CSV table of C-alpha atoms and ligand atoms in Angstrom, one decimal:
chain,number,residue,atom,x,y,z
W,1,MET,CA,96.7,48.2,106.2
W,2,LYS,CA,95.1,49.4,102.9
W,3,ILE,CA,97.6,50.6,100.3
W,4,VAL,CA,96.3,54.2,100.5
W,5,ASP,CA,97.2,54.3,104.2
W,6,TRP,CA,100.8,53.4,103.7
W,7,PRO,CA,103.1,56.3,104.8
W,8,ALA,CA,104.3,58.2,101.7
W,9,ALA,CA,107.9,57.7,102.7
W,10,ASP,CA,107.5,53.9,102.2
W,11,VAL,CA,106.0,54.2,98.8
W,12,LEU,CA,108.4,54.1,95.8
W,13,LYS,CA,107.7,56.2,92.8
W,14,ILE,CA,107.8,54.8,89.2
W,15,PRO,CA,109.8,55.6,87.2
W,16,GLY,CA,111.8,58.1,89.3
W,17,ASP,CA,113.0,55.6,92.0
W,18,PHE,CA,113.9,53.0,89.4
W,19,PRO,CA,116.8,54.3,87.4
W,20,PRO,CA,118.3,51.7,85.1
W,21,GLY,CA,121.6,50.0,85.7
W,22,PRO,CA,124.5,50.8,83.4
W,23,LEU,CA,124.0,50.0,79.6
W,24,PHE,CA,120.2,49.5,79.9
W,25,THR,CA,120.5,46.7,82.5
W,26,VAL,CA,118.0,46.0,85.2
W,27,PRO,CA,117.4,48.8,87.8
W,28,PRO,CA,119.5,47.8,90.8
W,29,ILE,CA,116.6,48.6,93.2
W,30,LEU,CA,114.6,45.6,91.9
W,31,ALA,CA,117.1,43.2,93.5
W,32,GLU,CA,116.7,44.9,96.9
W,33,LEU,CA,112.9,44.8,96.6
W,34,ARG,CA,112.9,41.1,95.6
W,35,ASP,CA,114.9,40.2,98.7
W,36,ASN,CA,113.4,42.5,101.3
W,37,ARG,CA,110.0,43.8,100.0
W,38,PRO,CA,108.5,41.2,97.7
W,39,LEU,CA,105.2,43.1,97.8
W,40,CYS,CA,106.0,46.8,97.7
W,41,PRO,CA,103.7,49.7,97.4
W,42,VAL,CA,104.5,52.0,94.5
W,43,GLU,CA,103.0,55.2,93.1
W,44,MET,CA,102.5,55.3,89.3
W,45,PRO,CA,102.7,58.5,87.3
W,46,SER,CA,98.9,58.5,87.3
W,47,GLY,CA,99.1,59.0,91.1
W,48,ASN,CA,97.5,55.6,91.7
W,49,ARG,CA,99.2,53.3,94.3
W,50,LEU,CA,99.7,49.7,93.3
W,51,TRP,CA,101.4,46.7,94.8
W,52,LEU,CA,104.6,45.8,92.9
W,53,VAL,CA,105.6,42.1,92.7
W,54,THR,CA,109.2,41.3,91.9
W,55,ARG,CA,109.9,37.6,92.6
W,56,HIS,CA,109.6,35.1,89.8
W,57,ALA,CA,107.2,32.8,91.7
W,58,ASP,CA,105.0,35.7,92.7
W,59,VAL,CA,104.9,37.1,89.2
W,60,ARG,CA,103.7,33.7,87.9
W,61,PHE,CA,101.2,33.5,90.8
W,62,VAL,CA,99.7,36.9,90.0
W,63,MET,CA,99.5,36.2,86.2
W,64,ASN,CA,97.8,32.9,86.8
W,65,ASP,CA,95.4,33.6,89.7
W,66,PRO,CA,91.9,34.7,88.5
W,67,ARG,CA,91.5,36.8,91.7
W,68,PHE,CA,93.8,39.3,89.9
W,69,SER,CA,91.9,40.6,86.9
W,70,ARG,CA,93.1,42.3,83.8
W,71,ASP,CA,89.6,43.9,83.3
W,72,LEU,CA,90.4,47.5,84.1
W,73,VAL,CA,87.6,49.0,81.9
W,74,PHE,CA,85.9,51.0,84.6
W,75,PRO,CA,86.3,54.5,85.8
W,76,GLY,CA,88.9,54.9,88.6
W,77,ALA,CA,90.7,51.6,87.6
W,78,PRO,CA,94.4,51.5,88.5
W,79,ARG,CA,96.4,53.0,85.7
W,80,MET,CA,100.1,53.5,84.8
W,81,ALA,CA,99.9,57.1,83.7
W,82,GLY,CA,96.3,57.5,82.3
W,83,ASP,CA,93.5,55.9,80.3
W,84,ASP,CA,95.8,53.9,78.0
W,85,LEU,CA,95.1,50.7,76.2
W,86,THR,CA,94.1,49.0,79.5
W,87,SER,CA,90.9,51.2,79.5
W,88,VAL,CA,89.6,50.1,76.1
W,89,ALA,CA,86.4,48.0,76.1
W,90,GLY,CA,86.4,45.0,73.8
W,91,SER,CA,90.2,44.5,73.8
W,92,LEU,CA,91.3,40.9,74.4
W,93,PHE,CA,93.9,42.1,76.9
W,94,ASN,CA,91.2,43.7,79.1
W,95,MET,CA,88.8,40.7,79.2
W,96,GLU,CA,88.5,37.7,81.5
W,97,GLY,CA,86.6,34.4,81.7
W,98,ASP,CA,84.5,33.0,79.0
W,99,ASP,CA,84.5,36.2,76.9
W,100,HIS,CA,88.3,36.2,76.9
W,101,THR,CA,88.4,32.5,75.9
W,102,ARG,CA,86.0,33.1,73.0
W,103,LEU,CA,87.8,36.1,71.6
W,104,ARG,CA,91.2,34.5,72.1
W,105,GLY,CA,90.0,31.4,70.2
W,106,VAL,CA,89.2,33.6,67.2
W,107,LEU,CA,92.5,35.4,67.2
W,108,SER,CA,94.6,32.3,67.9
W,109,SER,CA,93.7,30.9,64.5
W,110,CYS,CA,96.0,33.5,62.9
W,111,PHE,CA,99.1,32.5,64.8
W,112,THR,CA,100.0,29.4,62.9
W,113,ARG,CA,103.3,27.9,61.7
W,114,ARG,CA,102.5,29.3,58.2
W,115,SER,CA,102.0,32.8,59.5
W,116,ALA,CA,105.4,32.5,61.3
W,117,ASP,CA,107.0,31.6,57.9
W,118,VAL,CA,105.3,34.6,56.3
W,119,TRP,CA,106.5,37.0,59.0
W,120,ARG,CA,110.1,35.5,58.7
W,121,ALA,CA,110.2,36.1,55.0
W,122,THR,CA,108.7,39.6,55.3
W,123,THR,CA,111.3,40.5,57.9
W,124,GLN,CA,114.1,39.1,55.8
W,125,ARG,CA,113.0,41.0,52.7
W,126,HIS,CA,112.6,44.4,54.5
W,127,ALA,CA,115.9,43.9,56.5
W,128,HIS,CA,117.8,43.3,53.2
W,129,ASP,CA,116.2,46.3,51.6
W,130,LEU,CA,117.0,48.6,54.5
W,131,LEU,CA,120.6,47.3,54.7
W,132,ASP,CA,120.9,48.0,50.9
W,133,HIS,CA,120.0,51.6,51.7
W,134,ILE,CA,122.4,51.8,54.7
W,135,GLU,CA,125.3,50.4,52.7
W,136,ARG,CA,124.7,52.7,49.7
W,137,ALA,CA,124.7,55.7,52.0
W,138,GLY,CA,128.3,54.8,53.1
W,139,GLN,CA,129.9,54.4,56.5
W,140,GLY,CA,127.9,55.1,59.6
W,141,ALA,CA,124.2,54.8,60.4
W,142,ASP,CA,121.8,55.3,63.3
W,143,LEU,CA,120.5,51.8,64.0
W,144,VAL,CA,117.3,53.1,65.5
W,145,GLU,CA,116.4,55.5,62.7
W,146,ASP,CA,117.8,53.5,59.8
W,147,PHE,CA,117.1,49.9,60.8
W,148,SER,CA,115.1,49.0,64.0
W,149,GLU,CA,112.2,51.5,63.6
W,150,PRO,CA,111.7,51.3,59.9
W,151,LEU,CA,112.0,47.5,59.9
W,152,VAL,CA,109.3,47.1,62.6
W,153,ALA,CA,107.2,49.7,60.8
W,154,ARG,CA,107.3,47.9,57.5
W,155,VAL,CA,106.6,44.5,59.1
W,156,ALA,CA,103.8,45.8,61.2
W,157,GLY,CA,102.4,47.7,58.2
W,158,ASP,CA,102.3,44.5,56.2
W,159,VAL,CA,100.8,42.5,59.0
W,160,MET,CA,98.1,45.0,60.0
W,161,GLY,CA,97.4,46.3,56.4
W,162,LEU,CA,98.7,49.9,57.2
W,163,SER,CA,100.0,52.4,54.7
W,164,ARG,CA,103.3,54.1,55.6
W,165,ALA,CA,101.4,57.3,56.5
W,166,GLU,CA,99.0,55.4,58.7
W,167,HIS,CA,101.8,53.6,60.3
W,168,ALA,CA,103.6,56.9,61.2
W,169,THR,CA,100.3,58.2,62.7
W,170,THR,CA,99.8,55.0,64.6
W,171,GLN,CA,103.4,55.3,66.0
W,172,GLU,CA,102.8,58.8,67.1
W,173,HIS,CA,99.5,57.8,68.9
W,174,ILE,CA,101.2,54.9,70.6
W,175,ARG,CA,104.1,57.1,71.7
W,176,ARG,CA,101.7,59.6,73.3
W,177,GLN,CA,99.6,56.9,74.8
W,178,LEU,CA,102.4,55.0,76.5
W,179,ASP,CA,104.3,58.1,77.6
W,180,LEU,CA,104.8,57.6,81.3
W,181,LEU,CA,105.5,61.4,81.6
W,182,GLY,CA,102.5,62.4,79.5
W,183,SER,CA,99.4,64.3,80.8
W,184,GLN,CA,96.1,62.5,81.4
W,185,GLU,CA,94.6,64.5,78.5
W,186,GLN,CA,97.4,63.5,76.1
W,187,ILE,CA,97.0,59.8,77.0
W,188,THR,CA,93.2,59.8,76.7
W,189,SER,CA,93.2,61.6,73.4
W,190,ALA,CA,95.9,59.2,72.0
W,191,THR,CA,93.8,56.2,73.1
W,192,THR,CA,90.7,57.7,71.4
W,193,ALA,CA,92.6,58.4,68.2
W,194,LEU,CA,94.0,54.8,68.1
W,195,THR,CA,90.6,53.3,68.7
W,196,GLU,CA,89.2,55.4,65.8
W,197,LEU,CA,92.0,54.3,63.6
W,198,ALA,CA,91.3,50.6,64.6
W,199,GLY,CA,87.7,51.1,63.7
W,200,ARG,CA,88.6,52.3,60.2
W,201,LEU,CA,91.0,49.3,59.7
W,202,VAL,CA,88.2,46.9,60.8
W,203,ASP,CA,85.7,48.6,58.3
W,204,ARG,CA,88.3,48.4,55.5
W,205,ALA,CA,89.1,44.8,56.2
W,206,ALA,CA,85.4,43.9,56.3
W,207,GLU,CA,85.0,45.4,52.8
W,208,SER,CA,88.2,43.8,51.3
W,209,LYS,CA,88.0,40.5,49.4
W,210,GLY,CA,91.7,39.4,49.9
W,211,GLY,CA,94.0,38.7,52.8
W,212,ALA,CA,91.5,36.3,54.5
W,213,SER,CA,94.0,35.1,57.0
W,214,GLY,CA,95.2,38.5,58.2
W,215,LEU,CA,94.7,39.5,61.8
W,216,VAL,CA,92.3,42.4,61.2
W,217,THR,CA,90.5,40.5,58.5
W,218,THR,CA,89.9,37.6,60.8
W,219,LEU,CA,88.5,39.9,63.5
W,220,ALA,CA,86.3,41.7,61.0
W,221,ARG,CA,85.0,38.4,59.6
W,222,ALA,CA,84.2,37.1,63.1
W,223,ALA,CA,82.4,40.3,63.9
W,224,ARG,CA,80.3,39.9,60.7
W,225,GLU,CA,79.5,36.3,61.6
W,226,GLY,CA,78.5,37.3,65.1
W,227,THR,CA,81.2,35.2,66.9
W,228,ILE,CA,82.6,38.4,68.4
W,229,THR,CA,81.1,42.0,68.6
W,230,ARG,CA,82.2,44.9,66.6
W,231,GLU,CA,83.6,46.5,69.8
W,232,GLU,CA,85.7,43.5,70.4
W,233,ALA,CA,87.1,43.5,66.8
W,234,ILE,CA,88.0,47.2,67.2
W,235,GLY,CA,89.3,47.0,70.7
W,236,THR,CA,91.5,44.0,69.9
W,237,THR,CA,92.8,45.7,66.6
W,238,GLY,CA,93.9,48.7,68.7
W,239,LEU,CA,95.7,46.3,71.0
W,240,LEU,CA,97.5,44.6,68.1
W,241,LEU,CA,98.6,48.0,66.7
W,242,MET,CA,100.6,48.4,69.8
W,243,ASN,CA,101.7,44.8,70.1
W,244,VAL,CA,103.2,44.5,66.6
W,245,THR,CA,105.3,47.6,67.0
W,246,ASP,CA,106.3,49.0,70.4
W,247,PRO,CA,107.7,45.9,72.1
W,248,LEU,CA,109.8,44.9,69.1
W,249,VAL,CA,112.0,48.1,68.6
W,250,PRO,CA,113.8,48.0,72.0
W,251,PRO,CA,115.1,44.4,71.7
W,252,LEU,CA,116.1,45.1,68.1
W,253,THR,CA,118.2,48.0,69.4
W,254,VAL,CA,119.3,47.2,73.0
W,255,GLY,CA,119.7,43.5,71.9
W,256,VAL,CA,122.2,44.5,69.2
W,257,MET,CA,124.2,46.5,71.7
W,258,THR,CA,124.3,43.6,74.1
W,259,LEU,CA,125.3,41.1,71.5
W,260,LEU,CA,128.1,43.3,70.3
W,261,ARG,CA,129.4,43.3,73.9
W,262,HIS,CA,129.5,39.5,73.9
W,263,PRO,CA,131.5,38.8,70.7
W,264,ARG,CA,132.1,35.2,71.4
W,265,GLN,CA,128.4,34.4,71.7
W,266,LEU,CA,127.6,36.6,68.7
W,267,GLY,CA,130.1,34.7,66.7
W,268,GLU,CA,128.5,31.4,67.7
W,269,CYS,CA,125.1,32.7,66.5
W,270,VAL,CA,126.5,33.9,63.2
W,271,ARG,CA,128.2,30.5,62.6
W,272,GLY,CA,125.2,28.5,63.8
W,273,PRO,CA,122.0,30.5,62.9
W,274,GLU,CA,119.8,27.9,64.6
W,275,LEU,CA,121.0,29.7,67.8
W,276,TRP,CA,119.3,33.0,66.9
W,277,PRO,CA,115.9,32.2,68.6
W,278,GLU,CA,117.9,31.3,71.8
W,279,ALA,CA,119.7,34.7,71.5
W,280,VAL,CA,116.3,36.4,71.1
W,281,ARG,CA,114.9,34.7,74.2
W,282,GLU,CA,118.1,35.7,76.2
W,283,VAL,CA,117.9,39.3,75.1
W,284,LEU,CA,114.2,39.4,76.2
W,285,ARG,CA,115.0,37.8,79.5
W,286,TYR,CA,118.1,40.0,80.1
W,287,HIS,CA,116.5,43.3,79.2
W,288,ASN,CA,112.8,42.6,79.2
W,289,ASN,CA,110.5,45.5,78.3
W,290,GLY,CA,109.8,48.2,80.8
W,291,ILE,CA,110.1,48.2,84.6
W,292,THR,CA,106.7,46.6,85.0
W,293,ASN,CA,103.9,44.9,83.0
W,294,PHE,CA,100.5,46.5,82.8
W,295,PRO,CA,98.4,46.5,86.1
W,296,ARG,CA,95.8,44.1,87.3
W,297,VAL,CA,93.1,44.6,90.0
W,298,ALA,CA,92.3,42.3,92.9
W,299,VAL,CA,88.7,41.1,92.8
W,300,GLU,CA,88.9,39.7,96.3
W,301,ASP,CA,91.3,39.9,99.2
W,302,VAL,CA,94.5,37.9,98.6
W,303,GLU,CA,97.2,37.4,101.2
W,304,ARG,CA,100.9,37.0,100.2
W,305,HIS,CA,104.0,37.4,102.3
W,306,GLY,CA,101.9,38.4,105.3
W,307,ILE,CA,100.4,41.4,103.4
W,308,VAL,CA,96.7,41.5,102.3
W,309,VAL,CA,96.1,42.9,98.8
W,310,SER,CA,92.5,44.1,99.3
W,311,ALA,CA,89.7,43.7,96.7
W,312,GLY,CA,89.8,46.8,94.5
W,313,GLU,CA,93.5,47.5,94.9
W,314,GLY,CA,95.8,47.4,91.9
W,315,ILE,CA,98.8,45.1,91.5
W,316,VAL,CA,101.6,45.2,88.9
W,317,THR,CA,104.2,42.6,88.1
W,318,SER,CA,107.8,43.2,87.1
W,319,ALA,CA,108.8,40.5,84.6
W,320,LEU,CA,112.1,42.3,84.5
W,321,ALA,CA,112.7,41.7,88.2
W,322,ALA,CA,111.5,38.1,87.8
W,323,ALA,CA,113.9,37.5,85.0
W,324,HIS,CA,116.8,38.4,87.3
W,325,ASP,CA,115.6,36.3,90.3
W,326,PRO,CA,118.5,34.1,91.5
W,327,ARG,CA,115.8,31.8,93.0
W,328,GLU,CA,114.9,30.9,89.4
W,329,PHE,CA,118.0,31.6,87.2
W,330,VAL,CA,121.7,30.6,87.7
W,331,ASP,CA,123.8,33.8,87.6
W,332,PRO,CA,120.9,35.9,86.2
W,333,HIS,CA,123.1,38.9,85.6
W,334,VAL,CA,125.1,36.9,83.1
W,335,PHE,CA,124.0,37.1,79.5
W,336,ASP,CA,124.1,33.6,78.1
W,337,VAL,CA,122.4,32.6,74.9
W,338,ARG,CA,122.9,28.9,75.8
W,339,ARG,CA,121.0,29.3,79.1
W,340,ARG,CA,119.1,26.2,79.9
W,341,GLU,CA,116.3,27.4,82.3
W,342,LYS,CA,112.9,27.7,80.7
W,343,GLY,CA,109.7,29.2,82.2
W,344,SER,CA,110.7,32.8,81.9
W,345,VAL,CA,107.8,35.3,82.1
W,346,PHE,CA,108.9,37.9,79.5
W,347,PHE,CA,105.9,36.8,77.4
W,348,GLY,CA,103.7,36.6,80.4
W,349,ALA,CA,102.1,33.5,81.9
W,350,GLY,CA,98.6,32.1,82.4
W,351,PRO,CA,95.5,33.0,80.4
W,352,HIS,CA,96.9,36.2,79.0
W,353,PHE,CA,100.2,34.6,77.8
W,354,CYS,CA,101.4,36.6,74.7
W,355,LEU,CA,99.7,35.3,71.6
W,356,GLY,CA,102.5,36.8,69.4
W,357,SER,CA,105.4,35.1,71.2
W,358,VAL,CA,106.4,32.9,68.3
W,359,LEU,CA,106.0,35.7,65.8
W,360,ALA,CA,108.0,38.1,67.9
W,361,THR,CA,110.8,35.6,68.2
W,362,VAL,CA,110.7,34.9,64.5
W,363,VAL,CA,110.9,38.6,63.5
W,364,LEU,CA,113.7,39.4,66.0
W,365,ALA,CA,115.7,36.3,65.1
W,366,ALA,CA,115.4,37.0,61.3
W,367,ALA,CA,116.4,40.7,61.8
W,368,TYR,CA,119.5,39.8,63.9
W,369,GLU,CA,120.5,37.1,61.5
W,370,VAL,CA,120.3,39.4,58.4
W,371,LEU,CA,121.9,42.3,60.2
W,372,PHE,CA,125.0,40.5,61.5
W,373,LYS,CA,125.4,38.5,58.2
W,374,ARG,CA,125.4,41.6,56.1
W,375,LEU,CA,127.4,43.8,58.4
W,376,GLY,CA,129.9,41.3,59.7
W,377,ARG,CA,132.1,44.1,61.2
W,378,LEU,CA,129.3,46.0,62.9
W,379,ARG,CA,130.3,47.9,66.0
W,380,LEU,CA,129.2,50.9,68.0
W,381,ALA,CA,130.4,54.3,66.8
W,382,VAL,CA,130.2,55.7,70.3
W,383,GLU,CA,131.2,54.5,73.7
W,384,PRO,CA,128.4,52.3,75.2
W,385,HIS,CA,128.0,54.6,78.2
W,386,GLU,CA,127.2,57.5,75.8
W,387,VAL,CA,124.1,55.8,74.5
W,388,ARG,CA,121.1,57.7,76.0
W,389,LYS,CA,117.7,56.3,76.8
W,390,ALA,CA,114.7,57.9,75.1
W,391,ASP,CA,112.6,59.8,77.5
W,392,GLY,CA,109.2,58.8,78.8
W,393,GLY,CA,108.6,55.6,76.8
W,394,PHE,CA,107.1,52.6,78.5
W,395,PHE,CA,109.8,50.3,76.9
W,396,ALA,CA,113.4,51.3,77.7
W,397,CYS,CA,115.0,52.0,74.3
W,398,PRO,CA,118.0,54.1,73.2
W,399,GLU,CA,117.0,57.3,71.4
W,400,SER,CA,119.7,56.6,68.8
W,401,LEU,CA,122.4,54.0,68.4
W,402,PRO,CA,125.3,55.2,66.1
W,403,VAL,CA,127.0,52.3,64.5
W,404,THR,CA,129.8,51.7,61.9
W,405,TRP,CA,131.2,48.5,60.2
J,1,HEM,C1,109.2,41.1,72.1
J,1,HEM,C2,107.9,41.3,71.8
J,1,HEM,C3,106.8,41.0,72.8
J,1,HEM,C4,106.8,40.9,74.1
J,1,HEM,C5,107.9,41.0,75.1
J,1,HEM,C6,105.4,40.7,74.5
J,1,HEM,C7,105.0,40.5,75.8
J,1,HEM,C8,103.6,40.2,76.2
J,1,HEM,C9,103.2,40.0,77.6
J,1,HEM,C10,104.1,40.1,78.8
J,1,HEM,C11,101.9,39.8,77.5
J,1,HEM,C12,101.0,39.5,78.7
J,1,HEM,C13,100.8,40.7,79.6
J,1,HEM,C14,100.0,40.4,80.9
J,1,HEM,O1,99.4,39.3,81.1
J,1,HEM,O2,100.0,41.2,81.7
J,1,HEM,C15,101.5,39.9,76.1
J,1,HEM,C16,100.2,39.8,75.7
J,1,HEM,C17,99.8,39.8,74.4
J,1,HEM,N1,100.6,39.9,73.3
J,1,HEM,FE1,102.6,40.1,73.3
J,1,HEM,N2,104.6,40.6,73.4
J,1,HEM,C18,105.4,40.8,72.3
J,1,HEM,C19,105.0,40.9,71.0
J,1,HEM,C20,103.8,40.6,70.5
J,1,HEM,C21,103.4,40.6,69.1
J,1,HEM,C22,104.3,40.8,67.9
J,1,HEM,C23,102.0,40.3,69.1
J,1,HEM,C24,101.1,40.1,68.0
J,1,HEM,C25,101.3,40.0,66.7
J,1,HEM,C26,101.6,40.2,70.5
J,1,HEM,C27,100.3,39.9,70.9
J,1,HEM,C28,99.9,39.8,72.2
J,1,HEM,C29,98.5,39.7,72.5
J,1,HEM,C30,97.3,39.6,71.6
J,1,HEM,C31,98.4,39.7,73.9
J,1,HEM,C32,97.2,39.6,74.8
J,1,HEM,C33,96.8,38.2,75.1
J,1,HEM,C34,95.7,38.1,76.0
J,1,HEM,O3,95.3,39.0,76.7
J,1,HEM,O4,95.1,37.0,76.0
J,1,HEM,N3,102.7,40.4,71.3
J,1,HEM,N4,102.6,40.1,75.4
């Protein structure tokens, strides 16, 4: 049966039918789907019906199988809520095959050990500066407004060559673009605005003499030399604007909440800072980002669990559900920074595996380390159940997190 023919009563709605568990934990319905409906039809806010995949093995399968394509740059492609970053031509994220390999090769040259060291030092410097401000202001702070958001803004600004004002505008565009409750017009206009901004950044990088190893500079230079097109430089810069910001704020906030609820493990990290990258990976496994990843489209019929995903139908993986699959992880509901299992999919898998995985880990680890070293008695200033989720966002994040120390 084609997905459009499924009776409405059997189709779950995202996000409405997927309320989170307590304290930003995994939506309980994902366990039920993993056990009983490993391929389940869901309706996205766009009105599109997609197949939702929840088992770890199936998520890896979809991410690795070229019959599921990330190229959604065509009218009528399956969408989350509207024409978001998955609709942008020239973005690495939306390409497949040889063109994807060629563009990815250009960008990979920026993700070196040296750049990780630079990002670590940048994060440490900004984290100390923000904590100086917080301490000077006296007891009590909002971790989102005073630490997580400005820290990520500053690091992203340095990495992408954005002024503070440009960064604020970028943030606003991204918020509107990834708003699951936003209108189609709002999402399209935000995508257009972000692509225009990316174009200005590429032009500026092409004119500048310094920063030869920066992300945008590398793309601009490759476009000048003809290795990639101008559209690819701009589309991929737009993707990076989102990547260096949006997925980092939630783990910096929810992760702090969760670490505070596990004081023994937190103490071990503070005493043995080499454990911080493990803590980051466990935060990302435990909370992940969003109910689902971005969609893919089947380019031929694929059968799985007795169901045929027909060519042209959309499919979406839930790395969050996969991270809590007991077929893969021992006691997946337990937060354990010393967890031994590898192979988690919070950074994706296959050809589109996250290029920034090392950098993201470095930034989050440095931020946790500085925060808990400076504010050794950090604690929530409200009851954990009082912390509210911000509305609409793709990534689940508290709207504020009052803390004291
Ligand atoms: C905690 C933070 C992050 C998480 C959880 C995350 C997760 C992911 C995931 C799951 C994908 C693959 C999606 C798919 O195949 O459907 C991806 C792709 C990507 N990520 Fe990340 N990411 C993070 C941070 C970053 C950062 C900081 C950067 C860059 C500086 C980055 C750059 C990219 C790029 C360029 C791709 C596209 C790769 C391709 O299509 O070949 N990410 N990320």
